[in-house]
PDB file of C-alpha atoms in Angstrom:
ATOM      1  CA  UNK A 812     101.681  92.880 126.030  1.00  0.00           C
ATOM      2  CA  UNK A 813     101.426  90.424 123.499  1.00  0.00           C
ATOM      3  CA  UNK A 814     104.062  89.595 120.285  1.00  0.00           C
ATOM      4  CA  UNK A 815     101.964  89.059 117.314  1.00  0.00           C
ATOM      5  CA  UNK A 816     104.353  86.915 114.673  1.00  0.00           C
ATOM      6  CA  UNK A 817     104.305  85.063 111.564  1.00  0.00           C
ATOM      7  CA  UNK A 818     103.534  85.820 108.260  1.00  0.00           C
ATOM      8  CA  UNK A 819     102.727  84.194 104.539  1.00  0.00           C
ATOM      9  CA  UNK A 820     104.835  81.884 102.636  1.00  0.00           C
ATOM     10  CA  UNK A 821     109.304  82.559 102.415  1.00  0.00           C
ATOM     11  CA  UNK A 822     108.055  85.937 103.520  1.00  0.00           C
ATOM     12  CA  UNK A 823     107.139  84.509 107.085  1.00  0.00           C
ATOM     13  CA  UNK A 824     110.588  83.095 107.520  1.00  0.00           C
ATOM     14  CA  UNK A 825     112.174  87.075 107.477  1.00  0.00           C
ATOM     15  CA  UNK A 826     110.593  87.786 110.636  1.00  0.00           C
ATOM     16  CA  UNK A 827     112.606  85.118 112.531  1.00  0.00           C
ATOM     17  CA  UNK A 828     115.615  87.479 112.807  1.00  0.00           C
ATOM     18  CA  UNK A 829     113.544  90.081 114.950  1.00  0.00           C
ATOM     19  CA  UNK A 830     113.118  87.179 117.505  1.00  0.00           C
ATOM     20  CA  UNK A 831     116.000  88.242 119.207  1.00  0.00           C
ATOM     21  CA  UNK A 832     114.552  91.476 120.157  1.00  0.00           C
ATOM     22  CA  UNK A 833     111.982  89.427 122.293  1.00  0.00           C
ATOM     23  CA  UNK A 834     113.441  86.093 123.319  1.00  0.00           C
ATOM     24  CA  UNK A 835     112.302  86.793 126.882  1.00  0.00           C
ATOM     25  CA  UNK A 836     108.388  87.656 125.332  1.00  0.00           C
ATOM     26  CA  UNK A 837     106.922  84.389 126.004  1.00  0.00           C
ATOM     27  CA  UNK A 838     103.228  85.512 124.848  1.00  0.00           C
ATOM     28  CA  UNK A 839     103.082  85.581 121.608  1.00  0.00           C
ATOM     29  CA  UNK A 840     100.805  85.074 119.148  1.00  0.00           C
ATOM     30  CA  UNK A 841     102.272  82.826 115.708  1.00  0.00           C
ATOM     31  CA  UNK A 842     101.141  81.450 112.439  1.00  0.00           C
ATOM     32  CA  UNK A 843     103.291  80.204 109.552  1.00  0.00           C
ATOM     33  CA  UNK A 844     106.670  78.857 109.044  1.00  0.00           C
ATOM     34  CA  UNK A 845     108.347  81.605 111.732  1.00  0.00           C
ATOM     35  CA  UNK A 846     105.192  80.366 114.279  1.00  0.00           C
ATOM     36  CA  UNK A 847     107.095  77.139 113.954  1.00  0.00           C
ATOM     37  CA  UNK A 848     110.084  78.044 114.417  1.00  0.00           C
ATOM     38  CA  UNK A 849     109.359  79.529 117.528  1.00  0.00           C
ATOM     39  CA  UNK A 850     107.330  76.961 119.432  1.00  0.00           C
ATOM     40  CA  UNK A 851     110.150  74.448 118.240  1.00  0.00           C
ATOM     41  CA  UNK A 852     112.576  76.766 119.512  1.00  0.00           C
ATOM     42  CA  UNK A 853     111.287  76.959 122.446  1.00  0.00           C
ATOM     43  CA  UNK A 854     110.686  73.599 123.307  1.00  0.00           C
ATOM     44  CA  UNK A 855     114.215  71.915 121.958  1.00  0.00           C
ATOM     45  CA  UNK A 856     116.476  74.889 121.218  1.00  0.00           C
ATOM     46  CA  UNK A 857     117.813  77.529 118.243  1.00  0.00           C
ATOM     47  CA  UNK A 858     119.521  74.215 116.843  1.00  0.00           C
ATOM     48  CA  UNK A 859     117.096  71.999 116.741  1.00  0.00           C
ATOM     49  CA  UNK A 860     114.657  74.252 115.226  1.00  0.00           C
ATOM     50  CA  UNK A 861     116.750  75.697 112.324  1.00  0.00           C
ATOM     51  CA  UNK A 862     117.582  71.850 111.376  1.00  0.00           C
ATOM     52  CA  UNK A 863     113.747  71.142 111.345  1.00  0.00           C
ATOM     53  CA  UNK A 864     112.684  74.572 109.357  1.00  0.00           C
ATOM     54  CA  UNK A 865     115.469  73.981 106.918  1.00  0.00           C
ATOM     55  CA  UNK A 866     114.684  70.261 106.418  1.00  0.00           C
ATOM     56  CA  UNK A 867     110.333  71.166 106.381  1.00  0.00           C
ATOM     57  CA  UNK A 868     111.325  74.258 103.727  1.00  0.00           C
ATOM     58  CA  UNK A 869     113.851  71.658 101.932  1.00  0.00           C
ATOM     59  CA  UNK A 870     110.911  68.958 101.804  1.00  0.00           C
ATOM     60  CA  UNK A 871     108.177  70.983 100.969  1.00  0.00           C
ATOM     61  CA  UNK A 872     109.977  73.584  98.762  1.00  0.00           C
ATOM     62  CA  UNK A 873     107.904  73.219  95.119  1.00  0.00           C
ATOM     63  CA  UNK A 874     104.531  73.364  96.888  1.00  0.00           C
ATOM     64  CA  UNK A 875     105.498  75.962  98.851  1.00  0.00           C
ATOM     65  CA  UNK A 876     106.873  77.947  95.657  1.00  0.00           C
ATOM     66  CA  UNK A 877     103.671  76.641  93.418  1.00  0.00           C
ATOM     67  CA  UNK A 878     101.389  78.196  96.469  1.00  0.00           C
ATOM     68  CA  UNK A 879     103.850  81.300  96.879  1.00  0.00           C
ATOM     69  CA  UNK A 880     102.974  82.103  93.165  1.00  0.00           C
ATOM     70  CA  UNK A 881     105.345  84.884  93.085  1.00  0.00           C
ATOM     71  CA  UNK A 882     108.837  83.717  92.319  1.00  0.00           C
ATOM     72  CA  UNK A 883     111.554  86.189  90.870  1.00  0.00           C
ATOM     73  CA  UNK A 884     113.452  84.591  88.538  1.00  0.00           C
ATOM     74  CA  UNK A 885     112.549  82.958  84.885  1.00  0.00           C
ATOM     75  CA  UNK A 886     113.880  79.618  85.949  1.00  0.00           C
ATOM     76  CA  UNK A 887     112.956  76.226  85.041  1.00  0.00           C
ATOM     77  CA  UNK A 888     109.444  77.673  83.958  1.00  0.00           C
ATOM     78  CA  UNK A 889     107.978  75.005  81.632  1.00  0.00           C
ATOM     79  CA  UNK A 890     108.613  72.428  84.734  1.00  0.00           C
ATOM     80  CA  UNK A 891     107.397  75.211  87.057  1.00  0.00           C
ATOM     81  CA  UNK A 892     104.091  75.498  84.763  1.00  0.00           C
ATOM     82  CA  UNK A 893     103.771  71.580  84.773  1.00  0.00           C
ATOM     83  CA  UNK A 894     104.152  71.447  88.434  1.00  0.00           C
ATOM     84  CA  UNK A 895     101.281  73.765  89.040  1.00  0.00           C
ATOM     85  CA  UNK A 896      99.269  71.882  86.799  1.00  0.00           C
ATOM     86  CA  UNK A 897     100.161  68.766  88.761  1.00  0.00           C
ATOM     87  CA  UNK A 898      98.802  70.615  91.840  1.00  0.00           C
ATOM     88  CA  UNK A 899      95.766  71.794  90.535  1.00  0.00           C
ATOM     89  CA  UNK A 900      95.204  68.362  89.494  1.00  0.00           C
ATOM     90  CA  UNK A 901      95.679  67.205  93.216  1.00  0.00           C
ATOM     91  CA  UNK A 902      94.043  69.842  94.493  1.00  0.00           C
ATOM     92  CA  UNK A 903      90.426  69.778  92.405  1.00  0.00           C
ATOM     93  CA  UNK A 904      90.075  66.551  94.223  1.00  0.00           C
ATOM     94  CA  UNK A 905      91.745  66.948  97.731  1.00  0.00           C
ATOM     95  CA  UNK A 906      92.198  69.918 100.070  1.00  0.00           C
ATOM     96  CA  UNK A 907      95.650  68.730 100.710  1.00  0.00           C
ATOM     97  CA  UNK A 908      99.180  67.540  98.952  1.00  0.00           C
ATOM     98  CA  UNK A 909     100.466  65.625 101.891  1.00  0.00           C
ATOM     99  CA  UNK A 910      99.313  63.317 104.657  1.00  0.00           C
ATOM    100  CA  UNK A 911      99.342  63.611 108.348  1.00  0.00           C
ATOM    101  CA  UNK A 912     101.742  61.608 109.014  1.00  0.00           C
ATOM    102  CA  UNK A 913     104.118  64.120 106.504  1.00  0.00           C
ATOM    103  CA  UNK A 914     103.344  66.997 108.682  1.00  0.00           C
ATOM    104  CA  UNK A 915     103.406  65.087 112.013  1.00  0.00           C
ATOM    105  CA  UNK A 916     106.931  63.667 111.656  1.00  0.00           C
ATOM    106  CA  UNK A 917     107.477  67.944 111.969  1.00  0.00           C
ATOM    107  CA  UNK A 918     106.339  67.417 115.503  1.00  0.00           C
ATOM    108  CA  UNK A 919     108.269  64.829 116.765  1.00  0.00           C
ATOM    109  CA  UNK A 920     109.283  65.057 120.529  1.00  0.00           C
ATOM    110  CA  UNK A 921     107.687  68.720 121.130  1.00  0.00           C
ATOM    111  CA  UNK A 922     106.118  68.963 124.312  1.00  0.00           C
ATOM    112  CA  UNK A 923     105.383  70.785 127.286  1.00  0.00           C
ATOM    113  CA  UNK A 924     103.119  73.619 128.095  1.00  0.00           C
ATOM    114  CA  UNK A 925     103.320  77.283 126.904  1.00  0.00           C
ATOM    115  CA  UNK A 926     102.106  80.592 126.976  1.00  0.00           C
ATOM    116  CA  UNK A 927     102.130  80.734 123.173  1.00  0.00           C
ATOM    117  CA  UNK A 928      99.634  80.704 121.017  1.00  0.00           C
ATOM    118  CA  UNK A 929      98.470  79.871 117.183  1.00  0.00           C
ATOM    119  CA  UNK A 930      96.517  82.053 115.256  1.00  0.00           C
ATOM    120  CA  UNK A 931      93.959  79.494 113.306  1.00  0.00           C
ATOM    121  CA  UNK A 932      90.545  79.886 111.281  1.00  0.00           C
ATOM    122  CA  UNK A 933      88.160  77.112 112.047  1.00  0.00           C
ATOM    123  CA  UNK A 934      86.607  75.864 108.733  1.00  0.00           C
ATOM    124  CA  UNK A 935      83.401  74.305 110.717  1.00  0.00           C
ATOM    125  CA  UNK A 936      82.868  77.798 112.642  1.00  0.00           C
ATOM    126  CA  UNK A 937      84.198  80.134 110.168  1.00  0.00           C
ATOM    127  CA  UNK A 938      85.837  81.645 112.903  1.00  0.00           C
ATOM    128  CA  UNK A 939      89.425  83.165 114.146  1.00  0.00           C
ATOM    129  CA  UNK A 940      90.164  81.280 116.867  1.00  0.00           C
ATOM    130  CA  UNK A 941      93.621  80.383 119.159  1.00  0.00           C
ATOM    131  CA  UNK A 942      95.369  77.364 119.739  1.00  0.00           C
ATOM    132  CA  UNK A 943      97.185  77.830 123.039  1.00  0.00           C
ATOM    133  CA  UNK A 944      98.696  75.861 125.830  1.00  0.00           C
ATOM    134  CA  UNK A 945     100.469  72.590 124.174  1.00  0.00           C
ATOM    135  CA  UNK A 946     103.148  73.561 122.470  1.00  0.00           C
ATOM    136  CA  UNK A 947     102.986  70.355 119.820  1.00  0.00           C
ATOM    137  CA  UNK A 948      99.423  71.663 119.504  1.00  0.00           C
ATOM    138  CA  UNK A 949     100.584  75.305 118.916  1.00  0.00           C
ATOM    139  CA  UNK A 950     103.274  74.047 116.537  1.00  0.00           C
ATOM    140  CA  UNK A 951     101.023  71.614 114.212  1.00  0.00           C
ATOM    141  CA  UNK A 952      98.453  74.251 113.478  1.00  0.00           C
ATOM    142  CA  UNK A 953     100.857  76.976 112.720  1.00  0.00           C
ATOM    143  CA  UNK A 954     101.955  74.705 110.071  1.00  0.00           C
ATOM    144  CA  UNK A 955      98.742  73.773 108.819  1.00  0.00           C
ATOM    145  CA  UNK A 956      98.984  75.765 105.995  1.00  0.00           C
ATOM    146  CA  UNK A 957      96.079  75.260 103.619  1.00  0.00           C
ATOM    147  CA  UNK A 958      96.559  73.230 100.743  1.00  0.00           C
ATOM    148  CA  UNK A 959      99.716  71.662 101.944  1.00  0.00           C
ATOM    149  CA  UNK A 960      98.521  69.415 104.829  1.00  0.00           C
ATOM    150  CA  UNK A 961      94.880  68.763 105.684  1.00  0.00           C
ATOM    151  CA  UNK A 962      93.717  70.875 108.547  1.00  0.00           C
ATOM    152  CA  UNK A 963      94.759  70.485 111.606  1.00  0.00           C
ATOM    153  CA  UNK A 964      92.318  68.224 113.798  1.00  0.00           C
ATOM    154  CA  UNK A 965      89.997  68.108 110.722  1.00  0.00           C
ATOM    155  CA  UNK A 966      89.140  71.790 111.341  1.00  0.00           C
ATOM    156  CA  UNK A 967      91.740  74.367 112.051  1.00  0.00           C
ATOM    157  CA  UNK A 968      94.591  76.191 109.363  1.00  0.00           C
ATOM    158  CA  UNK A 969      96.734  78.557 110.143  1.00  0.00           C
ATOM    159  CA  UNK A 970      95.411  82.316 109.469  1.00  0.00           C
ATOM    160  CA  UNK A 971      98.200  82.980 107.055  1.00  0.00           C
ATOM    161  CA  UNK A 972      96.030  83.260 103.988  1.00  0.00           C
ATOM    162  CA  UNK A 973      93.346  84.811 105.817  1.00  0.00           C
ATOM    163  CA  UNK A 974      95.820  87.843 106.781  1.00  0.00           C
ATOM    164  CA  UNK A 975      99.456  87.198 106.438  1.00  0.00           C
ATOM    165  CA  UNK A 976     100.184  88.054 110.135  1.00  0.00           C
ATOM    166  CA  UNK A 977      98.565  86.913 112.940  1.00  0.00           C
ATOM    167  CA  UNK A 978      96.190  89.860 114.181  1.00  0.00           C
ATOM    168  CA  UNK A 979      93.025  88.989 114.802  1.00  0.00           C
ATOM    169  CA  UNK A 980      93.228  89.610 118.683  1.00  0.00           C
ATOM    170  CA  UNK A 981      94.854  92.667 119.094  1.00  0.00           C
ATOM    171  CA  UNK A 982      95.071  94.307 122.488  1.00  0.00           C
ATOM    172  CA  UNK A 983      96.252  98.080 123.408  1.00  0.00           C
ATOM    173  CA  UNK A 984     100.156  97.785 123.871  1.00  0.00           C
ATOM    174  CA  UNK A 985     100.644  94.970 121.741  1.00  0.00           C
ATOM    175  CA  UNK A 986     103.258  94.199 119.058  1.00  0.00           C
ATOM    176  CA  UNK A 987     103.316  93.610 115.696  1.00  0.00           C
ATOM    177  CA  UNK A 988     106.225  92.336 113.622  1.00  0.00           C
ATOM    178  CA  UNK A 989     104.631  93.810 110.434  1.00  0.00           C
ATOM    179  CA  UNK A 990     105.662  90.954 107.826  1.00  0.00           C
ATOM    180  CA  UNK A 991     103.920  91.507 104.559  1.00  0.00           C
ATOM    181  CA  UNK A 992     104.401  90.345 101.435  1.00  0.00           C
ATOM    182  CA  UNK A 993     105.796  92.377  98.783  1.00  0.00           C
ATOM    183  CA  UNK A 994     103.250  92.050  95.259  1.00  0.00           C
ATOM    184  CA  UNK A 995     104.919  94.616  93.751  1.00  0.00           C
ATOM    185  CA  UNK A 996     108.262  92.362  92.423  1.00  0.00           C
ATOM    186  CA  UNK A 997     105.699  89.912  90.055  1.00  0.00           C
ATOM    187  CA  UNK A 998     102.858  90.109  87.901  1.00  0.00           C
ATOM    188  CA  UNK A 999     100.527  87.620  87.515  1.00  0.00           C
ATOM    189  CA  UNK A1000     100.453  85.638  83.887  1.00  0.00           C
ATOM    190  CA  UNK A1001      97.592  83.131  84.353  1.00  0.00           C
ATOM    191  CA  UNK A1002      94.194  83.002  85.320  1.00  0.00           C
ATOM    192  CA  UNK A1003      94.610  80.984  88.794  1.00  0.00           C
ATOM    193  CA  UNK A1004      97.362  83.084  89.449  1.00  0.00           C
ATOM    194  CA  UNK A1005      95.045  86.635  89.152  1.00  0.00           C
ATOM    195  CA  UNK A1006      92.539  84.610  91.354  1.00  0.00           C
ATOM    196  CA  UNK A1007      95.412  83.663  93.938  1.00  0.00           C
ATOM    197  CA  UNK A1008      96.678  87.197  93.480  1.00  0.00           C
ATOM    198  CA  UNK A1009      93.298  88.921  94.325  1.00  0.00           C
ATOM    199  CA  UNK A1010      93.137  86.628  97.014  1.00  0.00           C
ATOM    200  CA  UNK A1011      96.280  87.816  98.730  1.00  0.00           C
ATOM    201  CA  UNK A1012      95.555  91.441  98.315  1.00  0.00           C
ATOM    202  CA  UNK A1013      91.707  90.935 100.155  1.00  0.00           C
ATOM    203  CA  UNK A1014      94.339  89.222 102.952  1.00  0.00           C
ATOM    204  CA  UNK A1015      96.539  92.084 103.191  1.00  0.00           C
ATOM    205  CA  UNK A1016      93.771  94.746 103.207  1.00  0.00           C
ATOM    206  CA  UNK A1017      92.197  92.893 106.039  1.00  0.00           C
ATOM    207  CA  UNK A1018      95.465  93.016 107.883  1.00  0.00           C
ATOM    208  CA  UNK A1019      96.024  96.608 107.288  1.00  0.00           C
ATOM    209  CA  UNK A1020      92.353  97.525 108.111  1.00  0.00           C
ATOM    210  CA  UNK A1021      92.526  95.874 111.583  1.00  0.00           C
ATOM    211  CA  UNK A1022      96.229  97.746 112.508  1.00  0.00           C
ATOM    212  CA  UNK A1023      94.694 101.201 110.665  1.00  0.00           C
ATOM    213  CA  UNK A1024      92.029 100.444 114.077  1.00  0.00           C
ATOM    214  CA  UNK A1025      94.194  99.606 116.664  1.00  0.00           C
ATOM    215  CA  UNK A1026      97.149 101.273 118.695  1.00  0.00           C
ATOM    216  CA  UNK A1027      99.579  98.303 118.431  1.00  0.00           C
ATOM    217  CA  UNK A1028     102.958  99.514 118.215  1.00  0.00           C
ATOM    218  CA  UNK A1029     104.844  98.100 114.886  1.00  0.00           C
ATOM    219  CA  UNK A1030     108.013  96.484 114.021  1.00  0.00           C
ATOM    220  CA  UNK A1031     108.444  96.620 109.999  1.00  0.00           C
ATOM    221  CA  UNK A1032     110.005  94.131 108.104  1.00  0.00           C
ATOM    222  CA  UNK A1033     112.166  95.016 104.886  1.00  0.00           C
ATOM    223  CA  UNK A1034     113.881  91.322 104.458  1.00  0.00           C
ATOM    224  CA  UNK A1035     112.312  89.825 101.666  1.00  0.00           C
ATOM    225  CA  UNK A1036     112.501  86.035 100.962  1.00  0.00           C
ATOM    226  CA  UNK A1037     110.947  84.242  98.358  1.00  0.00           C
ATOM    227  CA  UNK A1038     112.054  81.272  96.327  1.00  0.00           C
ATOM    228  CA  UNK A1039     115.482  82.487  95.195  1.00  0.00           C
ATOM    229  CA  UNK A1040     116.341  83.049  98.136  1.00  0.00           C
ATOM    230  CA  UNK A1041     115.163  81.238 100.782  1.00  0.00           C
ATOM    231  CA  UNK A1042     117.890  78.766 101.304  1.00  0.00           C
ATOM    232  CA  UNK A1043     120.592  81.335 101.156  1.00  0.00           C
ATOM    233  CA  UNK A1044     118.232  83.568 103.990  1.00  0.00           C
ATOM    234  CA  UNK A1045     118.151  80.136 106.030  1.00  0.00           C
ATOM    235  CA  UNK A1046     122.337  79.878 106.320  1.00  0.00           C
ATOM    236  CA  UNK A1047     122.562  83.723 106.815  1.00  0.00           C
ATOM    237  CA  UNK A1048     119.910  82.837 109.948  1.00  0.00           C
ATOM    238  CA  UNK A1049     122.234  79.907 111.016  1.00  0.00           C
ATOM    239  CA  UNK A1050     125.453  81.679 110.819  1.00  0.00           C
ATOM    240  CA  UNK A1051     124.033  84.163 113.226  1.00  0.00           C
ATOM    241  CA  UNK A1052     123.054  81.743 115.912  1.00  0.00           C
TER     242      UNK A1052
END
């Protein structure tokens, strides 16, 4: 039996508080912010990793909103609007915001082997593949979330936008922490963001059409986190550890 965890955006981060149900599971499959969190966790501690998530989410927070594209409340919107221009700017002539060495200072001191692994789509092969083994290997492409950092090892990013969760290699008797976004709570007001949008739904259809064919059992999520919220969901997390 296999744990299959992670999820797009804030909205990954809600799955984090069903890790307690399976903090014995050591194979698991991860992508996204929560895939993190886990190999970090498991390497250096509950501690250590909620410092590191807090300060990556802290650090990266207005590319993460600008590439979340969904967040509730009206404010600061004409620096919101000039920020995603800024980004398209960026991005029409590099795949990435941020340098290795911004995402690799995220991976500092995590070692060791592991029976985890990281859910990835390699650009070269156009194929779902896994990361598995090295934990700081398992870590760095969970985080290698496109358009943030380039990929990881020139090739791999995290599956996150392919479909939210990580579920590509499903097996009878597996788990799923089912951790989808909510597009119900925004509309989209531009033309990038109806692209992006259209995007994410093909990404959740995929997901569902894969667990509509399988018998994985299913653990829903109903925490949502987006931009208003995400630092408030991070100290309700740390309170409880």
């Amino acid at each position: 039996m296999k744990i299959h965890f992670g999820g797009y955006g804030f909205q990954g981060l809600a799955s984090i508080e069903y890790l307690g149900d399976f903090e014995s599971e050591s194979r698991m499959v991860l992508n996204g912010l929560a895939g993190y969190y886990v190999a970090v966790e498991r390497a250096m501690g509950k501690k250590e990793a909620l410092y590191r998530l807090s300060k990556f989410v802290d650090e990266f927070f207005v590319t993460l909103e600008v590439m979340d594209s969904g967040a509730l409340s009206s404010k600061k919107i004409v620096s919101g609007k000039l920020e995603r221009i800024r980004h398209c700017c960026i991005w029409s002539k590099s795949n990435h915001i941020y340098g290795i060495a911004a995402r690799d200072s995220y991976l500092d001191g995590i070692a060791g082997e592991t029976e985890l692994s990281a859910e990835v789509f390699n650009l070269e092969t156009r194929k779902v593949e896994l990361i598995r083994d090295d934990m700081r290997e398992v870590a760095a492409a969970c985080i290698s979330i496109p358009g943030l950092f380039a990929p990881y090892n020139d090739v791999y990013v995290t599956t996150t936008y392919l479909s939210q969760i990580p579920v590509s290699f499903l097996s009878e008797g597996d788990i799923v922490i089912l951790n989808l976004r909510d597009l119900s709570t925004d509309k989209p007001s531009t033309a990038s963001e109806v692209i992006f949008r259209a995007m994410e739904i093909r990404s959740l259809n995929y997901a569902k059409m894969i667990l509509a064919n399988s018998s994985c059992a299913s653990v829903r999520v109903k925490t949502r986190v987006h931009s208003d919220n995400v630092f408030d969901y991070l100290d309700q997390v740390r309170r409880s550890v």
